[in-house]
mmCIF file of C-alpha atoms in Angstrom:
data_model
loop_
_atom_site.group_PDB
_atom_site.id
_atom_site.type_symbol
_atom_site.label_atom_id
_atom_site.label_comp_id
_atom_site.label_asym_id
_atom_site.label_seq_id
_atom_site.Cartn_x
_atom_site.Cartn_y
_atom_site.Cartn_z
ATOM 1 C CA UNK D 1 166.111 67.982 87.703
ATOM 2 C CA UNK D 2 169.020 66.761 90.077
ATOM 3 C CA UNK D 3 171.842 68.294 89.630
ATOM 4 C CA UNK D 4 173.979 65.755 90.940
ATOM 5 C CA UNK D 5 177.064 66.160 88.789
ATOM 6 C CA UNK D 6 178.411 69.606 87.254
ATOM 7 C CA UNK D 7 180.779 68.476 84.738
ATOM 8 C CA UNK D 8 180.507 68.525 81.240
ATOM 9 C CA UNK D 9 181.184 65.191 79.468
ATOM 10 C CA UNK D 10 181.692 63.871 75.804
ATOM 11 C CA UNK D 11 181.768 60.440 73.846
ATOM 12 C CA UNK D 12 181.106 59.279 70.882
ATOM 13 C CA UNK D 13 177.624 57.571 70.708
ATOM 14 C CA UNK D 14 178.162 55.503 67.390
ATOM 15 C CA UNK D 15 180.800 52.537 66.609
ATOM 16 C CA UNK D 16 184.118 53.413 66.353
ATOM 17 C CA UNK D 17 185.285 52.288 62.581
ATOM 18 C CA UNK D 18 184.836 53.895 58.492
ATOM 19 C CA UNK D 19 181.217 54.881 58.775
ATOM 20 C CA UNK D 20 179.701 57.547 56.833
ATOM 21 C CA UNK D 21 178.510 59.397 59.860
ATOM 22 C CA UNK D 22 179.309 59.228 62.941
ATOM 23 C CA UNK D 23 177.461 60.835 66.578
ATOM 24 C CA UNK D 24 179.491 63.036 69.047
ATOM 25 C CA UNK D 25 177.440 63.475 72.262
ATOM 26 C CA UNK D 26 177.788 66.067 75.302
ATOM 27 C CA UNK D 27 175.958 66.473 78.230
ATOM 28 C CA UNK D 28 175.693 68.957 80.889
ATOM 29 C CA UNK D 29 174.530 71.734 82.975
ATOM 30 C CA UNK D 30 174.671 74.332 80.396
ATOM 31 C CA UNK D 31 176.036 73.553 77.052
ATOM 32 C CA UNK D 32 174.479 77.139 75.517
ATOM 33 C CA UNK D 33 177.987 78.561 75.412
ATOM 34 C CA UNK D 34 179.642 75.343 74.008
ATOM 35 C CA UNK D 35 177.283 75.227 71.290
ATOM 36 C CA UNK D 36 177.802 78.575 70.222
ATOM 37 C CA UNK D 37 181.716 77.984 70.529
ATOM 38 C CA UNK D 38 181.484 74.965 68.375
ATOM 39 C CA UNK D 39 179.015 76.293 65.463
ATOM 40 C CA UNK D 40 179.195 79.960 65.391
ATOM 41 C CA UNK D 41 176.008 80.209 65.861
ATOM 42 C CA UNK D 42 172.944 80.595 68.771
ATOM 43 C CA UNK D 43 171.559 77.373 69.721
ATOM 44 C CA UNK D 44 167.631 76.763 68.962
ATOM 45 C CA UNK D 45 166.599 74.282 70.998
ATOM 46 C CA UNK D 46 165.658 70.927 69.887
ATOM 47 C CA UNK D 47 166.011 72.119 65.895
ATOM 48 C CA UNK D 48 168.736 70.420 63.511
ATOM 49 C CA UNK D 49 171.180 72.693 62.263
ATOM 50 C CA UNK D 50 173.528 72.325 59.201
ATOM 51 C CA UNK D 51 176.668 73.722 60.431
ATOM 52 C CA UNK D 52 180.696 74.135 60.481
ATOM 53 C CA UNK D 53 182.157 72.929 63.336
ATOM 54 C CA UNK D 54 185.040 75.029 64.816
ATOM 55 C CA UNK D 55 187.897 74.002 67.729
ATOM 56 C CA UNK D 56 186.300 76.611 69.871
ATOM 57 C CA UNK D 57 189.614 77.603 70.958
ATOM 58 C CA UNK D 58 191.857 77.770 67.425
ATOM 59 C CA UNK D 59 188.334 78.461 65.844
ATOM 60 C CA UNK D 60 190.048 75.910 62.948
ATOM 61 C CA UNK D 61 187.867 74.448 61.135
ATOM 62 C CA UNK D 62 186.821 70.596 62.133
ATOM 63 C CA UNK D 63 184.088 69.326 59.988
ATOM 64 C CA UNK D 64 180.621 70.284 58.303
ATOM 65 C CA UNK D 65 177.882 69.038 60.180
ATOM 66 C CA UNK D 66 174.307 68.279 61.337
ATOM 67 C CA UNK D 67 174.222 70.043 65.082
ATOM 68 C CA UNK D 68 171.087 69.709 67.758
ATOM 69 C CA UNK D 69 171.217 71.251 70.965
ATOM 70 C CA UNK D 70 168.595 70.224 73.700
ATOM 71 C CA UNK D 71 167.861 72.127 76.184
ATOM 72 C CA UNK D 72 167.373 71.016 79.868
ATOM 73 C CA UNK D 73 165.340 69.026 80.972
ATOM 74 C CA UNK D 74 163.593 67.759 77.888
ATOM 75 C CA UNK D 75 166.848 66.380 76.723
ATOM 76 C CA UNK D 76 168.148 62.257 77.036
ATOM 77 C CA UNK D 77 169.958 63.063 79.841
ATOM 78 C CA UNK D 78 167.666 65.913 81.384
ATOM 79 C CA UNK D 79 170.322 67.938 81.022
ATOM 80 C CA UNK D 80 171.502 69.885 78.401
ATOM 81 C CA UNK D 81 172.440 68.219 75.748
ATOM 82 C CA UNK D 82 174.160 68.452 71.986
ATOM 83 C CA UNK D 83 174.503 66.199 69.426
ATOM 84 C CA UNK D 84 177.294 66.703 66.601
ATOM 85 C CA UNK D 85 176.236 63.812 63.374
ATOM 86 C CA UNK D 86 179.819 64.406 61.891
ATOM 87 C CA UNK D 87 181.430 62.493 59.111
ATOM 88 C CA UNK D 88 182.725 58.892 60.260
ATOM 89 C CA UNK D 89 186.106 57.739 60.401
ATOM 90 C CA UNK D 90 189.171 57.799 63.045
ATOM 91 C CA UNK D 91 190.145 61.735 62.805
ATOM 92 C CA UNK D 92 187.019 63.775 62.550
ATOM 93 C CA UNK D 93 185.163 62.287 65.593
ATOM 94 C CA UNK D 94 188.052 62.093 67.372
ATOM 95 C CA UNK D 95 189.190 66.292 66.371
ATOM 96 C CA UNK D 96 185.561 66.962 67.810
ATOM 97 C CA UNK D 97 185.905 64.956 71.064
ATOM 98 C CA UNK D 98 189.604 66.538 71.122
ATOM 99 C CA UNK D 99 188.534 70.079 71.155
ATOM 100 C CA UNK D 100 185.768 69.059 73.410
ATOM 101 C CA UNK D 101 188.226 67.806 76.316
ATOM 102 C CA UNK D 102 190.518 71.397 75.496
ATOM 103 C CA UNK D 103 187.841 73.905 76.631
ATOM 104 C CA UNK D 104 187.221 71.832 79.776
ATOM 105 C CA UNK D 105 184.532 68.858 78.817
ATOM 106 C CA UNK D 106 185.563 65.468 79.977
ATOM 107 C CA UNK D 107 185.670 61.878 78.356
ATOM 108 C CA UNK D 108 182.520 59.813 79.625
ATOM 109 C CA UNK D 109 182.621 57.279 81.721
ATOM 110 C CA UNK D 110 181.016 54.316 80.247
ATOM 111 C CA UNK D 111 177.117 54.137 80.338
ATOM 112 C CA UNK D 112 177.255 57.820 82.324
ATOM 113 C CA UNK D 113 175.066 59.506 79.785
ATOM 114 C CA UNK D 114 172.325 56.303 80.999
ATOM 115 C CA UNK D 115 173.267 56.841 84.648
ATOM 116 C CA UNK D 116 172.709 60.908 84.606
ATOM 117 C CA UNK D 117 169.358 60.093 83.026
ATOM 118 C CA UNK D 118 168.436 57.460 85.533
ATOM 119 C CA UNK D 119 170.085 60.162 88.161
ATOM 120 C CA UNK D 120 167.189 62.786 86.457
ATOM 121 C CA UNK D 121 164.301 60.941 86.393
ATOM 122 C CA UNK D 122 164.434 60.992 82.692
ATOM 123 C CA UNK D 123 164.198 56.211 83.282
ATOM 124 C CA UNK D 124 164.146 54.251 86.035
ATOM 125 C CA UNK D 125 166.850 51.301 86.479
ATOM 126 C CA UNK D 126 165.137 48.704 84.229
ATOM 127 C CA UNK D 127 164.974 51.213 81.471
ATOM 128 C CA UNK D 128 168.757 51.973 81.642
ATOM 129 C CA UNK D 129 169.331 47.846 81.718
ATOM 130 C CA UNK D 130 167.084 47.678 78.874
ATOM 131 C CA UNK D 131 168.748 50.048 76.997
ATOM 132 C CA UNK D 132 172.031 47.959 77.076
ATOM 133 C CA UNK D 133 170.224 44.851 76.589
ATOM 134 C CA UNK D 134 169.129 46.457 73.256
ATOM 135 C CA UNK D 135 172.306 47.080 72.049
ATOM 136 C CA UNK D 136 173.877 43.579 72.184
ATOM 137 C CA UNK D 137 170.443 41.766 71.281
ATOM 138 C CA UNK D 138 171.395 39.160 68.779
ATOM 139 C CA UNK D 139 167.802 38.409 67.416
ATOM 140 C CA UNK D 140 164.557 40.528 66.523
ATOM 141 C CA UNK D 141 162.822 38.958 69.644
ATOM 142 C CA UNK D 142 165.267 39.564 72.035
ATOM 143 C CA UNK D 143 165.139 43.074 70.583
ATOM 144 C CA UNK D 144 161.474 43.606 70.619
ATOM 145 C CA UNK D 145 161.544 42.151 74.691
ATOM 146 C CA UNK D 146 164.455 44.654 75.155
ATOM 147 C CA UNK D 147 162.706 47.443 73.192
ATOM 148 C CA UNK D 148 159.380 46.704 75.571
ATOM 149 C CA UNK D 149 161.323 47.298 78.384
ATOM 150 C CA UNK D 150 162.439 50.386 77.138
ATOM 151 C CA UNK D 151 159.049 51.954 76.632
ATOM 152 C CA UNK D 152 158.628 51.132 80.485
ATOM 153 C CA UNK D 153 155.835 48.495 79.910
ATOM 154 C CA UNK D 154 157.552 46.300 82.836
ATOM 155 C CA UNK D 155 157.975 49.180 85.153
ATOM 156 C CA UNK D 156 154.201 50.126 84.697
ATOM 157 C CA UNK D 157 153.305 46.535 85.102
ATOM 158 C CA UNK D 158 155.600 46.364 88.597
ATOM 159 C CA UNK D 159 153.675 49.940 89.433
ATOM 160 C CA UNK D 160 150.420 47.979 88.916
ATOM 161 C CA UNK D 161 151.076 44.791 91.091
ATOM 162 C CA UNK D 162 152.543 47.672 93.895
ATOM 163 C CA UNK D 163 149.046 49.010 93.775
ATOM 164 C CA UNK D 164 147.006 46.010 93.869
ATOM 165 C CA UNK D 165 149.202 44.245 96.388
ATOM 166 C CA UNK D 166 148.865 47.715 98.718
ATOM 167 C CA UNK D 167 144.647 47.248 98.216
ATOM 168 C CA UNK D 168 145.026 43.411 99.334
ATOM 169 C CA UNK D 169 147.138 44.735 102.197
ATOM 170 C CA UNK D 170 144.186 47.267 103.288
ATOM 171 C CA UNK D 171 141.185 45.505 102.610
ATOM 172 C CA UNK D 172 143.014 42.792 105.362
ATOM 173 C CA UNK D 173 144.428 45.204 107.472
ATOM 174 C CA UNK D 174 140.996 47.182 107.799
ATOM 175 C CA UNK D 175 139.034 44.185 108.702
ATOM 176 C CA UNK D 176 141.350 43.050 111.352
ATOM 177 C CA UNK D 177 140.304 46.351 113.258
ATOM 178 C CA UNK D 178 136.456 45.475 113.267
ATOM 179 C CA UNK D 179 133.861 42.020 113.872
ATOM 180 C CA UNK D 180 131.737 40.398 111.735
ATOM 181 C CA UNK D 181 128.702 42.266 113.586
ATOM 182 C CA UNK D 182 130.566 45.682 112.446
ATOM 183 C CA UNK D 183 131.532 44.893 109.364
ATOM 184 C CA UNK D 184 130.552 42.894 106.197
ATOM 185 C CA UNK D 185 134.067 40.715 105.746
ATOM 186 C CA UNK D 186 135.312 40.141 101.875
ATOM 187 C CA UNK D 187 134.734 36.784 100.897
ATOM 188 C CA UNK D 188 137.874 34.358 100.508
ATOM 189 C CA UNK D 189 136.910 33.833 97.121
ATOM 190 C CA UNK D 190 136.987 37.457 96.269
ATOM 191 C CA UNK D 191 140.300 37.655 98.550
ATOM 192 C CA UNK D 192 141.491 34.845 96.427
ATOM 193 C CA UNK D 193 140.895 36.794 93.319
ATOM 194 C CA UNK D 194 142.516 39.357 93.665
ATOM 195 C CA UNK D 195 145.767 37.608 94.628
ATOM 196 C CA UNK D 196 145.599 35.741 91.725
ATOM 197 C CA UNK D 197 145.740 38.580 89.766
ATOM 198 C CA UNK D 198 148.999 39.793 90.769
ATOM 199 C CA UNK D 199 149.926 36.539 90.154
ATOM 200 C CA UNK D 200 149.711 36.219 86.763
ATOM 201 C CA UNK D 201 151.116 40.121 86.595
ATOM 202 C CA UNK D 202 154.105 38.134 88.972
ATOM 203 C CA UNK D 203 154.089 35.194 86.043
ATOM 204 C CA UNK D 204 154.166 37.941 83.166
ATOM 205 C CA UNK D 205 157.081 39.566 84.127
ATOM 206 C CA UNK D 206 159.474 36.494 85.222
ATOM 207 C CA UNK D 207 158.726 34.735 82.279
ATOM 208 C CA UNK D 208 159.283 37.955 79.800
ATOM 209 C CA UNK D 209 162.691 38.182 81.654
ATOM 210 C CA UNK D 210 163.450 34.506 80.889
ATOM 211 C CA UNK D 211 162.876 34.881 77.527
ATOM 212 C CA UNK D 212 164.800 38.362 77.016
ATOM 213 C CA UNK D 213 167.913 36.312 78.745
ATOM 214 C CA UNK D 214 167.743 33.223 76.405
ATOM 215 C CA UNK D 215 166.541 34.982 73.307
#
């Protein structure tokens, strides 16, 4: 895991506005403390936790809530990470992200919790596109093509034309070195083939971007 950036950071991860419930993420090198500051209580990683939430400073009381801590790297960000599902609303969310910011954790910048995981190896860039792209999709299509993306279907598929373009490459580059008395040549046809191949792979992935634009 990189550990490109040592801050601690905070946002809310839901819609602001009267919801029920509401999700206040962090993200960081080591959150073990800040759990335990937060809930009372030591963190089990990757286990839900019904909870009280305390400023960790005042130790006032903020909210009862579901609490998850993740621990690095098998975490969104690769990084440790802990997610507060707190009642919705204006003032609770905001009392968590408040006493958040006073024992040193810092607002967010927007998309940064995508960018550290991109920064981790946790996605590569199409992933973190998709992953916005998912968010504002206006129809189930558009969602499902966003959603595909996601699951890193196109970045396997790029992965795949690398490969077979790199075989093309030295099957050419091989035969340049040798004669047709040294060597048996691959047929055009065959030649022909496999370029075609990555073709449609090529086709595939233009026209599945098309689509996620206009759907």
């Amino acid at each position: 895991m990189l550990n490109i950036n040592s801050e601690n950071i905070v946002a809310q991860a839901t819609s602001p506005g009267n919801s029920a419930l509401c999700i206040v993420r962090l993200s960081g090198p080591n959150l073990y403390s800040t759990y335990k500051a937060f809930s009372h209580k030591n963190p089990v990683d990757r286990k839900a936790v019904y909870s009280k939430i305390y400023h960790p400073q005042s130790k006032k009381l903020l909210d009862e809530a579901i609490i998850i801590y993740f621990k690095s790297p098998n975490s969104f960000t690769g990084e440790d990470v802990i997610e507060i599902s707190c009642h919705g609303g204006a003032v609770v969310p905001r009392s968590i992200i408040g006493a958040a910011i006073d024992i040193g954790v810092r607002n967010a910048n927007p998309g940064e919790f995508s960018f550290r995981a991109f920064l981790n190896g946790k996605m590569d860039l199409i992933q973190a596109e998709a992953i916005s792209s998912l968010i504002s999709s206006k129809s189930q299509l558009s969602a499902d093509v966003s959603l595909q993306h996601l699951l890193g279907r196109v970045s396997t598929l790029i992965l795949e034309i690398k490969d077979d373009a790199l075989n093309v490459l030295s099957i050419l580059e091989n035969e340049l070195n040798f004669s047709d008395d040294e060597l048996e040549l691959t047929s055009y046809d065959k030649i022909r083939v496999f370029v075609v191949a990555i073709q449609k792979k090529l086709v595939t992935i233009l026209e599945n971007s098309a689509f996620g634009r206009n759907a």
